[in-house]
Short mmCIF file of C-alpha atoms in Angstrom, two decimals:
data_model
loop_
_atom_site.label_atom_id
_atom_site.label_comp_id
_atom_site.label_asym_id
_atom_site.label_seq_id
_atom_site.Cartn_x
_atom_site.Cartn_y
_atom_site.Cartn_z
CA MET O 12 -76.67 -44.74 183.61
CA ASP O 13 -79.19 -41.95 183.90
CA ARG O 14 -78.00 -41.39 187.42
CA ASN O 15 -74.41 -40.97 186.30
CA TYR O 16 -75.50 -38.41 183.73
CA ASP O 17 -77.60 -36.65 186.33
CA GLU O 18 -74.65 -36.62 188.77
CA VAL O 19 -72.29 -35.39 186.02
CA ILE O 20 -74.78 -32.72 185.01
CA ALA O 21 -75.29 -31.72 188.66
CA GLY O 22 -71.51 -31.53 189.11
CA MET O 23 -71.17 -29.44 185.99
CA LEU O 24 -73.93 -27.11 187.18
CA VAL O 25 -72.13 -26.69 190.49
CA GLN O 26 -68.90 -25.94 188.68
CA LEU O 27 -70.74 -23.52 186.39
CA ASP O 28 -72.19 -21.77 189.45
CA HIS O 29 -68.69 -21.43 190.93
CA ILE O 30 -67.39 -20.08 187.62
CA GLU O 31 -70.25 -17.58 187.43
CA ARG O 32 -69.57 -16.41 191.00
CA ARG O 33 -65.86 -15.99 190.20
CA MET O 34 -66.76 -14.11 187.01
CA ALA O 35 -69.09 -11.82 188.97
CA LYS O 36 -66.29 -11.11 191.45
CA ALA O 37 -63.89 -10.53 188.56
CA ASP O 38 -66.41 -8.17 186.93
CA LYS O 39 -66.67 -6.20 190.20
CA ARG O 40 -62.89 -5.99 190.42
CA MET O 41 -62.72 -4.90 186.81
CA ASP O 42 -65.35 -2.21 187.40
CA LEU O 43 -63.42 -0.90 190.42
CA THR O 44 -60.21 -0.94 188.39
CA ILE O 45 -61.88 1.01 185.60
CA LYS O 46 -63.24 3.56 188.12
CA ARG O 47 -59.76 3.96 189.60
CA MET O 48 -58.26 4.43 186.17
CA VAL O 49 -60.87 7.06 185.29
CA LYS O 50 -60.11 8.92 188.52
CA ALA O 51 -56.38 8.65 187.83
CA GLU O 52 -56.89 9.97 184.34
CA LEU O 53 -58.88 12.92 185.69
CA ARG O 54 -56.08 13.65 188.17
CA LEU O 55 -53.53 13.52 185.33
CA GLU O 56 -55.60 15.90 183.21
CA LYS O 57 -55.95 18.24 186.15
CA GLY O 58 -52.19 18.06 186.71
CA GLU O 59 -51.55 18.73 183.03
CA HIS O 60 -53.83 21.75 183.20
CA ARG O 61 -51.96 23.04 186.25
CA MET O 62 -48.66 22.54 184.41
CA GLU O 63 -49.98 24.46 181.41
CA LEU O 64 -50.96 27.36 183.69
CA PHE O 65 -47.57 27.17 185.39
CA ASP O 66 -45.84 27.22 181.99
CA LYS O 67 -47.82 30.31 180.97
CA LYS O 68 -47.00 32.07 184.23
CA LEU O 69 -43.35 31.07 183.96
CA GLY O 70 -43.21 32.32 180.36
CA GLN O 71 -44.74 35.65 181.40
CA SER O 72 -42.36 35.89 184.34
CA ILE O 73 -39.38 35.31 182.03
CA LYS O 74 -40.66 38.01 179.62
CA ASP O 75 -41.14 40.39 182.54
CA GLN O 76 -37.65 39.63 183.80
CA GLN O 77 -36.18 40.25 180.33
CA GLU O 78 -37.99 43.58 180.07
CA PHE O 79 -36.80 44.53 183.54
CA SER O 80 -33.22 43.59 182.58
CA LYS O 81 -33.44 45.73 179.45
CA ALA O 82 -34.80 48.67 181.46
CA LEU O 83 -32.09 48.18 184.06
CA ALA O 84 -29.39 48.11 181.37
CA GLN O 85 -30.78 51.34 179.87
CA THR O 86 -30.91 52.99 183.30
CA THR O 87 -27.34 51.85 183.97
CA ARG O 88 -26.15 53.31 180.63
CA LYS O 89 -27.94 56.59 181.37
CA LEU O 90 -26.45 56.66 184.87
CA GLU O 91 -22.96 56.03 183.53
CA GLN O 92 -23.42 58.81 180.96
CA SER O 93 -24.70 61.13 183.67
CA ILE O 94 -21.63 60.35 185.79
CA LYS O 95 -19.36 61.09 182.80
CA ASP O 96 -21.22 64.34 182.13
CA GLN O 97 -20.90 65.30 185.81
CA LEU O 98 -17.17 64.54 185.76
CA GLU O 99 -16.74 66.72 182.64
CA ALA O 100 -18.75 69.51 184.23
CA SER O 101 -16.69 69.20 187.39
CA LYS O 102 -13.44 69.29 185.43
CA THR O 103 -14.63 72.35 183.49
CA GLN O 104 -15.72 74.07 186.71
CA SER O 105 -12.36 73.21 188.33
CA GLN O 106 -10.47 74.65 185.33
CA MET O 107 -12.62 77.81 185.47
CA ASN O 108 -11.95 78.15 189.17
CA LYS O 109 -8.19 77.76 188.64
CA TYR O 110 -8.31 80.31 185.81
CA PHE O 111 -10.13 82.88 187.95
CA LEU O 112 -7.91 82.17 190.97
CA ASN O 113 -4.86 82.80 188.81
CA ILE O 114 -6.36 86.12 187.61
CA ILE O 115 -7.11 87.09 191.19
CA LYS O 116 -3.60 86.13 192.31
CA LYS O 117 -2.03 88.11 189.47
CA ASN O 118 -4.15 91.19 189.96
CA GLY O 119 -4.42 90.96 193.69
CA HIS O 120 -7.67 91.18 195.53
CA LYS O 121 -9.29 94.54 194.72
CA SER O 122 -12.25 95.52 196.79
#
């Protein structure tokens, strides 16, 4: 009977050794998985940081574009007003020229 117990205990020790080896392998795989996850998390954080920088730059670009659009609209309004003023000045000059031409035609050209 002692032999049977010794054989059973020996078999159990062999099985325990196999289990310990499998556990060691599983621990190594788990450690590698954790390392990969840490690296992936770092990459994600780095990507998030890049996105934050991009968002800031995009926001500034939008503000700059809005300011440029406002300035362009003001310039356009000023240009339109300048064109209107020029047209008025041109009309006035044309009317003055017609007036003086009529005076010259009526009085004749006196030198």
